[in-house]
XYZ file of C-alpha atoms in Angstrom:
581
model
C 141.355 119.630 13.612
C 138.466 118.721 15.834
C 135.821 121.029 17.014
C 135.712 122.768 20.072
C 132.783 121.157 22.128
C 129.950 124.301 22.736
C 127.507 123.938 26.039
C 124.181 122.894 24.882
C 121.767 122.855 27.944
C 120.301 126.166 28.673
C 122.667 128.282 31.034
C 120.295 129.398 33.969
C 119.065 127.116 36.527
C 116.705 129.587 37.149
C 115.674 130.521 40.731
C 115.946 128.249 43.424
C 114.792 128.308 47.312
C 117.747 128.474 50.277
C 117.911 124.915 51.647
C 116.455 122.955 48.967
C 117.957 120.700 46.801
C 118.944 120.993 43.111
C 120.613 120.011 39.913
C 121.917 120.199 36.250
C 122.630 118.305 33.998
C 125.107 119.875 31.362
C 124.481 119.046 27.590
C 127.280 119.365 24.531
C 127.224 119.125 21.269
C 130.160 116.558 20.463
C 129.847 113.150 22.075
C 132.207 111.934 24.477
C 132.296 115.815 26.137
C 133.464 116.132 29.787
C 132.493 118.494 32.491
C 133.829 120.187 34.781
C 132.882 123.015 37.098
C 133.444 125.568 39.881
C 131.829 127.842 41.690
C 132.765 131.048 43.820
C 132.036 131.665 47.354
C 128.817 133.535 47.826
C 126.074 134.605 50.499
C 127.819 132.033 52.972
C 128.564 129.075 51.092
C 132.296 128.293 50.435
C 133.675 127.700 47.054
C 133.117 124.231 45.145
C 134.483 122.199 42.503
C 133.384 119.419 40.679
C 132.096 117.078 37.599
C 129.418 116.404 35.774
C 126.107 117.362 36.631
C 125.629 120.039 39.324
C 123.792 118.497 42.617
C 123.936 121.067 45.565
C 121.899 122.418 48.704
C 123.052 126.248 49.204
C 121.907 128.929 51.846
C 121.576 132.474 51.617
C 122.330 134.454 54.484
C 121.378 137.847 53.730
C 117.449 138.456 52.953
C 117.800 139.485 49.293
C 117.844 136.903 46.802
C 121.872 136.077 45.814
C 123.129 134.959 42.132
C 125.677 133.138 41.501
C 127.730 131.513 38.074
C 128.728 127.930 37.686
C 131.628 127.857 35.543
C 131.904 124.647 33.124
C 134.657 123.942 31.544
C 133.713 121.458 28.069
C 136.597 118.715 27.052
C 135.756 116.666 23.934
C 138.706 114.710 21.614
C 141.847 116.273 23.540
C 139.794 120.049 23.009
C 138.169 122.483 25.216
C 136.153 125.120 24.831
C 138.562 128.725 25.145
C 136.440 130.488 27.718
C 133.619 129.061 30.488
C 130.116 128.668 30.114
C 128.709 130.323 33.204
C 125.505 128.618 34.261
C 123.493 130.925 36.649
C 120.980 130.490 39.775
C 119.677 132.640 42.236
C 119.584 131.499 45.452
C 116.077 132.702 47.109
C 116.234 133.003 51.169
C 114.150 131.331 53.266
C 111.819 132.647 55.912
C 113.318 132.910 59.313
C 111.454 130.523 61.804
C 111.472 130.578 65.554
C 109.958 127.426 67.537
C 109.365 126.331 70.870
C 108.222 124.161 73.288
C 106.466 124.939 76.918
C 108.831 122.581 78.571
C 111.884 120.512 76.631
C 111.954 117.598 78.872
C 108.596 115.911 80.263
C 107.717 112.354 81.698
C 105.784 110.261 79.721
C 101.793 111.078 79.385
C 102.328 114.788 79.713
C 101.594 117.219 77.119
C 103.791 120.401 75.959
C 102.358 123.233 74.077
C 104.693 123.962 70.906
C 105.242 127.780 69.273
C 106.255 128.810 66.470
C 106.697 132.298 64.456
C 108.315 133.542 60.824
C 109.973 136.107 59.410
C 106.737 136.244 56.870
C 104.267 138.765 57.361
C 100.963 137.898 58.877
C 99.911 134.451 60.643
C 98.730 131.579 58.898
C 94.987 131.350 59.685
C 92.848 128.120 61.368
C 91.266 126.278 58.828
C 88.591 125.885 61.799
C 86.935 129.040 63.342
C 84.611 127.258 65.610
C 84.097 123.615 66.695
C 81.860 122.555 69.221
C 80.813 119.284 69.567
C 78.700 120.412 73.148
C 80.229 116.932 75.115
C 81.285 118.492 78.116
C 80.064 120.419 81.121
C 80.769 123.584 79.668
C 81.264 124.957 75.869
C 81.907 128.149 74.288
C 77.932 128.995 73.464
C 75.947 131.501 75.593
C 72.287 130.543 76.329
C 68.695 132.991 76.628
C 66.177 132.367 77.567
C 63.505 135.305 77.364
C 60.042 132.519 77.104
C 57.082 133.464 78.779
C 54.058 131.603 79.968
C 54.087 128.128 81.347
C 57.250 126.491 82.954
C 59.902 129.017 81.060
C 62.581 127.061 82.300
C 61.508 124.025 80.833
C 62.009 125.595 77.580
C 65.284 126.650 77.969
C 68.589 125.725 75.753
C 69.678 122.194 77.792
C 72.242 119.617 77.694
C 70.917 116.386 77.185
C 72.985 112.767 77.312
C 72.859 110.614 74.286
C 69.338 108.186 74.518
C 67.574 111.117 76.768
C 63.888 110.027 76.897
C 61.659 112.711 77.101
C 58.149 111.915 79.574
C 55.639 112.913 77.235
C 52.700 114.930 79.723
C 50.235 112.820 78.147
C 49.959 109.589 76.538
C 51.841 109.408 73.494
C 55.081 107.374 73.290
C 58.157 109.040 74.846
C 61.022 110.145 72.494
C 64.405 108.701 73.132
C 66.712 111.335 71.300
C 70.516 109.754 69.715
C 72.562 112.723 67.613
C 74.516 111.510 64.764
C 77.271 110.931 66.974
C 75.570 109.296 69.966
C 76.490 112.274 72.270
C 75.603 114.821 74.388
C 73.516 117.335 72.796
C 71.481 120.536 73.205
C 67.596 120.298 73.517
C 65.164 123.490 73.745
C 61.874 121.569 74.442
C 58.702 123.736 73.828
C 56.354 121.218 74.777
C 57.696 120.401 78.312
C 56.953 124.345 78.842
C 53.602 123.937 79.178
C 51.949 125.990 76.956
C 53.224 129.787 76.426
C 55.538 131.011 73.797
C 58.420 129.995 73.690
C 61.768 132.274 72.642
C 65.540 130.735 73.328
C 68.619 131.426 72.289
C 71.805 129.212 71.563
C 74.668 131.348 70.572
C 78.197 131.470 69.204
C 81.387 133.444 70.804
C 82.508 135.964 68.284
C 84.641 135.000 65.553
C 86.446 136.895 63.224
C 86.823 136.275 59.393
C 89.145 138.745 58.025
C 91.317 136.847 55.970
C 89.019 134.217 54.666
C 87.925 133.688 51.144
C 85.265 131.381 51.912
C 83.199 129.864 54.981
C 81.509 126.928 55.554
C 78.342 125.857 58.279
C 77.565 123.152 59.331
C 75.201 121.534 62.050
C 73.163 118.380 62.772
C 69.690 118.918 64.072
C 65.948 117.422 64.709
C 63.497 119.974 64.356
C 59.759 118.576 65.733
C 57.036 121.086 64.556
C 53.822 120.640 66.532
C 52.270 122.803 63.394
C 53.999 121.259 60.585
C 53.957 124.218 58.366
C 50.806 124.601 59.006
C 49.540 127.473 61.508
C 51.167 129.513 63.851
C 54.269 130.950 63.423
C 56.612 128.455 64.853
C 60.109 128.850 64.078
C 63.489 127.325 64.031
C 65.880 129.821 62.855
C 69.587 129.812 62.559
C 70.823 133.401 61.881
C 73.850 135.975 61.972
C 75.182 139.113 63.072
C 77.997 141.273 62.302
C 77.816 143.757 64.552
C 76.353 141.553 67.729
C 73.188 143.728 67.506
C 71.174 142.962 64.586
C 70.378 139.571 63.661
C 69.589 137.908 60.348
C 68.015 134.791 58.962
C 70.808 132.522 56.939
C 69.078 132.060 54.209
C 67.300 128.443 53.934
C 67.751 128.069 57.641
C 64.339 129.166 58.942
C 62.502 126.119 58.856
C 58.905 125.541 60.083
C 58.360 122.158 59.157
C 59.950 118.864 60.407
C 63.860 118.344 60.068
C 64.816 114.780 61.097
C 63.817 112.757 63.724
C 64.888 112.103 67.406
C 67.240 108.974 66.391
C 68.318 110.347 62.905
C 69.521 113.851 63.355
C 69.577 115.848 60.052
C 72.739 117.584 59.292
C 72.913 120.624 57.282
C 75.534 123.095 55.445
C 75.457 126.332 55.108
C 77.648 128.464 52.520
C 78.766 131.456 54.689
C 81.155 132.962 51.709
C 78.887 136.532 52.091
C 80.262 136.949 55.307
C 83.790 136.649 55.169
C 86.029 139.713 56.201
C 83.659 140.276 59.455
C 85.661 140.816 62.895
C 82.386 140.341 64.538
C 80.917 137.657 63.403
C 78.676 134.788 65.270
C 76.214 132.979 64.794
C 72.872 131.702 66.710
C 69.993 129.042 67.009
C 66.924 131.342 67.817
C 63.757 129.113 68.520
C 60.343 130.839 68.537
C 56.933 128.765 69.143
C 53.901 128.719 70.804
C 53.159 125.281 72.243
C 55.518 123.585 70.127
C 57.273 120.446 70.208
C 61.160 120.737 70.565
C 64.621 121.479 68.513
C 67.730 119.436 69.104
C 71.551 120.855 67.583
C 74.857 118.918 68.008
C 78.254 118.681 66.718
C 78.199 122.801 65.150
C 81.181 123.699 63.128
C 82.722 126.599 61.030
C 85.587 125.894 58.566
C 86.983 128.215 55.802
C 90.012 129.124 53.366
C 92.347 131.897 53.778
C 93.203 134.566 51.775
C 96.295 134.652 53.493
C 98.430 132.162 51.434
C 101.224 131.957 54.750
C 101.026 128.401 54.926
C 102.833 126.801 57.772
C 102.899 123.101 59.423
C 104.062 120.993 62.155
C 106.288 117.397 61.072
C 107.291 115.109 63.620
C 110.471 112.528 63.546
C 109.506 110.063 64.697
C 106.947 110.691 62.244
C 102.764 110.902 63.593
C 102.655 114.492 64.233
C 100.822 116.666 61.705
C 99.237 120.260 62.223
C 98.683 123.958 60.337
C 98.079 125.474 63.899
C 101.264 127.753 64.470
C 100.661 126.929 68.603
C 99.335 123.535 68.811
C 98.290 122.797 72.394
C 98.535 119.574 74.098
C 100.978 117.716 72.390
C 101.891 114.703 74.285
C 104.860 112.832 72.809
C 105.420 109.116 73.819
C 109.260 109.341 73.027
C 111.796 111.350 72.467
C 110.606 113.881 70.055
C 111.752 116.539 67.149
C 109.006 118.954 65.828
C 109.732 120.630 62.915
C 107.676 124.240 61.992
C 107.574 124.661 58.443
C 106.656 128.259 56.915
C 106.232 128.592 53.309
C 106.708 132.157 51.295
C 103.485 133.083 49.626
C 105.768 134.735 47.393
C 108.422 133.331 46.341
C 107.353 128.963 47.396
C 110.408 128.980 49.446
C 110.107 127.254 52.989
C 111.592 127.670 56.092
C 111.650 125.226 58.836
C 112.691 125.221 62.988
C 112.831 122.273 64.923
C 112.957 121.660 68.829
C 113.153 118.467 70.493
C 111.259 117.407 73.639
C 112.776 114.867 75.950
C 110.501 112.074 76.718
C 111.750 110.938 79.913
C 110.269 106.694 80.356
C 107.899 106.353 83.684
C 108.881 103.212 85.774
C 106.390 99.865 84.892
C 107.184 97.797 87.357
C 105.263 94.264 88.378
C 104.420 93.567 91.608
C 106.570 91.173 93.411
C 106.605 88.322 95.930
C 109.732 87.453 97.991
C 110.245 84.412 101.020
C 112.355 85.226 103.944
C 113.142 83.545 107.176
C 112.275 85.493 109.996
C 114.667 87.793 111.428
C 116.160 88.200 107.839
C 116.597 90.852 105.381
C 114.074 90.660 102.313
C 116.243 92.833 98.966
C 113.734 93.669 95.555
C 115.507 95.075 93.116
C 113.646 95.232 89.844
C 116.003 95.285 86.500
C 114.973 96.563 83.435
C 113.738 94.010 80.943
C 110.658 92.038 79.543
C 107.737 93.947 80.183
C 109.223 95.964 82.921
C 110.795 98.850 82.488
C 113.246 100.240 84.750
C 114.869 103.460 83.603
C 118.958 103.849 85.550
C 118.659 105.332 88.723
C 115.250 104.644 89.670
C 114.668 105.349 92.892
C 111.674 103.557 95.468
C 109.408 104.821 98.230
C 106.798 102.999 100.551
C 104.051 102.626 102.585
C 104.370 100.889 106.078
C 102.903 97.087 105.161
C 99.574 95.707 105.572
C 99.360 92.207 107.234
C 99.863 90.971 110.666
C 102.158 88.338 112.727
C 105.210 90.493 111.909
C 106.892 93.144 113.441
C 110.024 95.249 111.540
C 107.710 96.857 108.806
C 107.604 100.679 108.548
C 107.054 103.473 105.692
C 110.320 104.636 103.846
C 109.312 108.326 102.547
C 112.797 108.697 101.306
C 113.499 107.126 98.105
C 115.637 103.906 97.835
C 117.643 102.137 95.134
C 116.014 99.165 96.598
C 113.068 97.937 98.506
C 114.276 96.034 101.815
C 113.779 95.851 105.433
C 114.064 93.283 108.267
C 110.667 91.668 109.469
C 110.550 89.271 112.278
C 107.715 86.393 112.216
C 106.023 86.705 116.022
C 104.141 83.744 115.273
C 104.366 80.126 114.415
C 102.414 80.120 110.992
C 103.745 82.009 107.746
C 103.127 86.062 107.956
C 102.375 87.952 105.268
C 103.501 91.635 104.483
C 102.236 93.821 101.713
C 104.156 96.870 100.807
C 103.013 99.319 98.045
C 105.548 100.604 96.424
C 105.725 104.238 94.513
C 108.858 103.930 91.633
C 110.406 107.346 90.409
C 112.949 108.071 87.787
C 114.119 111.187 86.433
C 111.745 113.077 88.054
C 108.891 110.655 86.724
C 106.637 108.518 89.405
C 105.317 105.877 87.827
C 102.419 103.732 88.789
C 102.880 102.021 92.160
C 103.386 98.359 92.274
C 103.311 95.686 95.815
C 105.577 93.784 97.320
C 104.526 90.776 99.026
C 106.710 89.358 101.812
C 105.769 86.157 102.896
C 107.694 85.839 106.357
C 108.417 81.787 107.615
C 108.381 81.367 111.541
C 111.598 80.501 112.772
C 110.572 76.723 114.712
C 111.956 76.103 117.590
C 113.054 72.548 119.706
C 110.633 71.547 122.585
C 112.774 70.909 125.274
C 114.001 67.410 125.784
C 116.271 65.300 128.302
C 118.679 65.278 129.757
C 119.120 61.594 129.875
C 121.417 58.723 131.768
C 121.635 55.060 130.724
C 123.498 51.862 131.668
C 125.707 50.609 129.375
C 123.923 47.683 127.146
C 120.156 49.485 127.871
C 118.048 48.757 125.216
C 116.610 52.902 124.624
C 113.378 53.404 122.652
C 115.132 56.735 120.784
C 114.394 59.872 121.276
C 111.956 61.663 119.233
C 111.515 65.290 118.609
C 109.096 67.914 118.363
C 108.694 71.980 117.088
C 106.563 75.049 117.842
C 106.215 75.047 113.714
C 104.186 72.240 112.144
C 105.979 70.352 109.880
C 109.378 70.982 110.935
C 112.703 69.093 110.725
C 115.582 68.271 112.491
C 119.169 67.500 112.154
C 121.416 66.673 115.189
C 124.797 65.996 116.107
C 126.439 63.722 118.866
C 129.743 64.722 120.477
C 130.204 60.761 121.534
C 128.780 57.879 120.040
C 127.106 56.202 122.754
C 125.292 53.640 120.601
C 123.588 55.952 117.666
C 126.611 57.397 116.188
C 127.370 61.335 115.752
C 125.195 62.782 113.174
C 122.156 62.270 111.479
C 118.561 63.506 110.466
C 115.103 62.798 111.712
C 114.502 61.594 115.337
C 116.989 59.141 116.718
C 115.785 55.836 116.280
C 116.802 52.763 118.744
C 119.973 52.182 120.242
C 121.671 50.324 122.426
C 123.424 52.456 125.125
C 126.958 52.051 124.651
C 129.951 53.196 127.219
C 133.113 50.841 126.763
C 134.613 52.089 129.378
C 135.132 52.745 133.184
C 133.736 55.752 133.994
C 130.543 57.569 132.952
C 130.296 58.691 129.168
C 128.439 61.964 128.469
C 126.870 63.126 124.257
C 126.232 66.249 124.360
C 123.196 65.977 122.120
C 122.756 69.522 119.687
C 119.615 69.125 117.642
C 118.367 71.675 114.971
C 115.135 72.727 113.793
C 114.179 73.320 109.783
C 111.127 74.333 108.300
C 110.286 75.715 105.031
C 113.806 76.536 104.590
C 114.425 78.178 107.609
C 116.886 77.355 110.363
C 115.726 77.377 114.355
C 118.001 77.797 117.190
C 119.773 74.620 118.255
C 118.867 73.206 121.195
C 121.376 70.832 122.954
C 120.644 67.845 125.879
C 122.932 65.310 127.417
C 123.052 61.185 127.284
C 125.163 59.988 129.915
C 126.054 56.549 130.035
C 127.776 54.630 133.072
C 129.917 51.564 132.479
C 129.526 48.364 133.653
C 131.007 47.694 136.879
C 133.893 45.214 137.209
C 133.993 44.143 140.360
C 137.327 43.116 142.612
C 137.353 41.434 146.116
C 139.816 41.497 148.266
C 139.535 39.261 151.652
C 141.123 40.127 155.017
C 140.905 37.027 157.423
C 142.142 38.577 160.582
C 141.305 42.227 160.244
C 137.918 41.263 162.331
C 138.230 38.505 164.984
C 135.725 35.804 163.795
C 135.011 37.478 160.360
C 136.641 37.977 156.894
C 136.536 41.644 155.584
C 135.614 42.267 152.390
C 136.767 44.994 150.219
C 135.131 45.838 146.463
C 137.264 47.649 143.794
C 136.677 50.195 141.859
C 135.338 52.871 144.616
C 132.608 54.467 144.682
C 130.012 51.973 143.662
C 127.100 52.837 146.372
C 125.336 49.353 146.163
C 126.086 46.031 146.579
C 124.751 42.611 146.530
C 126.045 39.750 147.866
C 125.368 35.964 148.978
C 127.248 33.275 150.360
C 127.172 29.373 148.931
């Protein structure tokens, strides 16, 4: 009799968070043992079957934790075990998260603001309370200025550009100040006040650090002391409040001696871990002298670590996108984007993500373009997406009326076009040249605008010529022709060869007038103009040749008494000329 195979592995899979993935791997103690399993509908998950080891992602729709049993069944040598090892997990439920996005759909370069929230209670806090790096116009610190004595103004809190040389009021050479950064920066300058005492203030917006378990300072600085620790009572301080009315020294941060130099700022951090839990809190750079030198700050920061263990962030597919803020601003995409909020429970480890997708909608990059026409013609641009050039379906064109002269035709088209075309007429006889700038839009999206360059040929025409009338058998020079357009050519056809045949290129080189006949032969002569491709108006002259009279006499003795009559045949010849032998 063999054994009944007994379930080995322990029989709890323990807790396990909604969403996540997770298996087991079943144990026996025969070799050779087979598993099999099911598993009951629970907490919105449908029944399941199956072998083997246990490999499963399961939700839990209702906020309390759910349990539930797999049921193995153990098959080892034909035997298997009487009754089912359950194997138990609980399913934990993961916070509820809500995202957003300030618009779904924007053209490319714009930037969305994304928002987020949990089921969780509280809101994960910045890792950065303040961050101000004093590089543009304005910034979040307030300035006094309460000096007296002197120029007061001159003392005063001021920006100053990275290399700012200060004109020393006497000979000494002039400092040229660089922060650590090489950037703008804020300068109180006690010597350019003249004499006096000197008393500004450089101060921080409130910030609040309930919630933190630890704070962090930190500043980089030049700190010239005209007394260098020696008299007066000159004073760079940086110091605190928590109330906005009393202010205190940090410690170590009341310096009276020199603290870097004017192209080597000193930078400095300051453990602010006393003065967490403060809704009030700021901060401020309080110089005091009397006919000092100066004190320079830049690049002023305050980081901590929350108590408040909500920890959330921001994924990106396509991945690059990374942040703990819970309403990152100015998030500009260059595709088609999904941003996925991720909330973790302090609690219980579990996460809970939310994802929204912004539609990156491609601007137009178009080249700009140059097209030949004939005049009188019809120039078509229709760029196609390809190459370097992108050209999103149904992009759409508008325009500005052409630059250039020697044309007429051109005008602005305000309402947009699947193409770029119009009809321009050359009312010259050398090439014109139109320049259109052109403004592409798709999907709502204008890109940057591009030109189209039309460069119009003149139409030539043929300087009048002829008509002409020949003998038959004259020797004729040709006839040779000539164009408003430099350069032009010409092809011409004869409706009767009359010595020079019917068609041909060119001038018409030397013939021999040719009319076989009796009466008078007339080519109608049609001769057209080419040049640079285009096609003048035909012009059309006549060569008429006569025949060769043949002439017939008839004599008539008695018509006249005493003369003979003569008659010539054909008719109509006009002259004559005649001699007797």
């Amino acid at each position: 009799m063999s054994p009944e195979p007994e379930l080995t592995s322990i029989n709890s899979i323990g807790y396990r968070c909604e969403g996540v993935s997770f298996s087991y791997t079943p144990a026996s103690s025969l070799p050779n043992t087979t598993f099999s399993w099911t598993r009951e509908a629970f907490a919105g998950n449908s029944a399941a079957t199956g072998t083997g080891v246990i490999s499963e992602t399961l939700i839990n729709n209702d906020i309390n934790p759910a349990g539930v049993n797999y049921f193995y069944t153990l098959t080892s040598n034909g035997c298997s075990n009487s009754e089912p090892y359950p194997v138990s997990v609980v399913i934990v439920p993961a916070p509820t998260v809500t995202v957003n996005a300030s618009s779904l759909s924007i053209c490319e370069g714009q930037s969305v603001t994304l928002t987020s929230s949990s089921s969780l209670a509280g809101t994960p806090l910045p890792s950065t309370l303040l961050n101000e790096n004093f590089n543009d116009p304005t910034n979040v610190f307030s300035r006094t200025n309460s000096s007296t004595g002197g120029n007061p103004a001159d003392a005063a809190w001021t920006l100053r550009p990275d290399g700012y040389t200060y004109n020393m009021p006497w000979p000494n050479p002039d400092p040229t100040f660089h922060s650590n950064d090489n950037s703008q920066f804020y300068l109180s300058n006690s010597d350019d006040q003249g004499g006096g005492t000197t008393d500004t203030y450089l101060i921080s917006p409130v910030m609040s650090t309930v919630g933190y378990s630890s704070l962090t300072l930190s500043y980089w600085h030049i700190y010239e002391d005209n007394s260098n620790g020696g008299w007066g009572n000159d004073r760079a301080r940086v110091q605190y409040t928590i109330n906005g009315t009393n202010w205190f020294d940090l410690p170590l941060n009341n310096f009276n001696n020199d603290q870097g130099s004017e192209d080597n700022f000193d930078h400095e951090t300051v453990n602010l871990d006393a003065y967490v839990n403060n809704p009030l809190f700021q901060i401020r750079f309080y110089y005091h002298a009397t006919d000092d030198w100066w004190w320079a700050v830049d690049n002023v920061t305050i980081t901590g670590v929350a108590t408040n263990t909500v920890a959330m962030n921001w994924s990106s597919s396509p991945a690059g996108f990374n942040s703990t803020q819970p309403n990152p601003p100015a998030v500009t995409p260059t595709q088609t984007t999904t941003y996925t909020a991720t909330y973790v429970d302090p609690d219980t480890n579990c996460p809970g993500t939310a994802s929204v997708t912004v539609v990156v909608k491609p601007l137009p990059v178009i080249s700009n373009k140059t097209v030949t026409i004939c005049s009188g013609t019809a120039f078509n641009v229709t760029p196609t997406n390809g190459g370097s050039e992108i050209v999103p379906a149904g992009t759409t064109y508008t325009w500005t009326a052409p630059t250039g002269t020697g044309f007429t035709g051109g005008s602005a088209q305000p309402t947009p076009q699947t193409s770029i075309s119009q009809t321009l007429t050359n009312t010259g006889t050398t090439v014109a040249t139109a320049t259109y700038t052109v403004t592409p839009s798709a999907n709502g999206c204008t890109g940057t605008p591009f030109t189209v360059t039309v460069r119009v040929n003149p139409n030539p025409t043929v300087n009048a010529i002829g008509p002409f009338t020949y003998c038959n058998g004259t020797n004729v020079a040709g006839h040779n022709f000539g164009s408003n357009v430099t350069g032009a050519t010409f092809a011409w056809t004869s409706s009767v060869d009359v010595g020079f045949g019917t068609a041909g290129t060119g001038n018409i080189p030397t013939y021999t007038a040719t009319n076989i006949g009796s009466t008078p032969v007339t080519s109608v002569v049609t001769v057209t103009p080419i040049a640079n491709g285009c096609a003048g108006t035909p012009r059309n002259f006549n060569i008429t040749v006569n025949p060769t009279p043949v002439l017939n006499l008839t004599a008539e003795y008695c018509a006249v008494p005493g003369q003979i009559r003569l008659t010539a045949n054909p008719s109509g010849l006009t002259n004559y000329t005649w001699f007797r032998d």
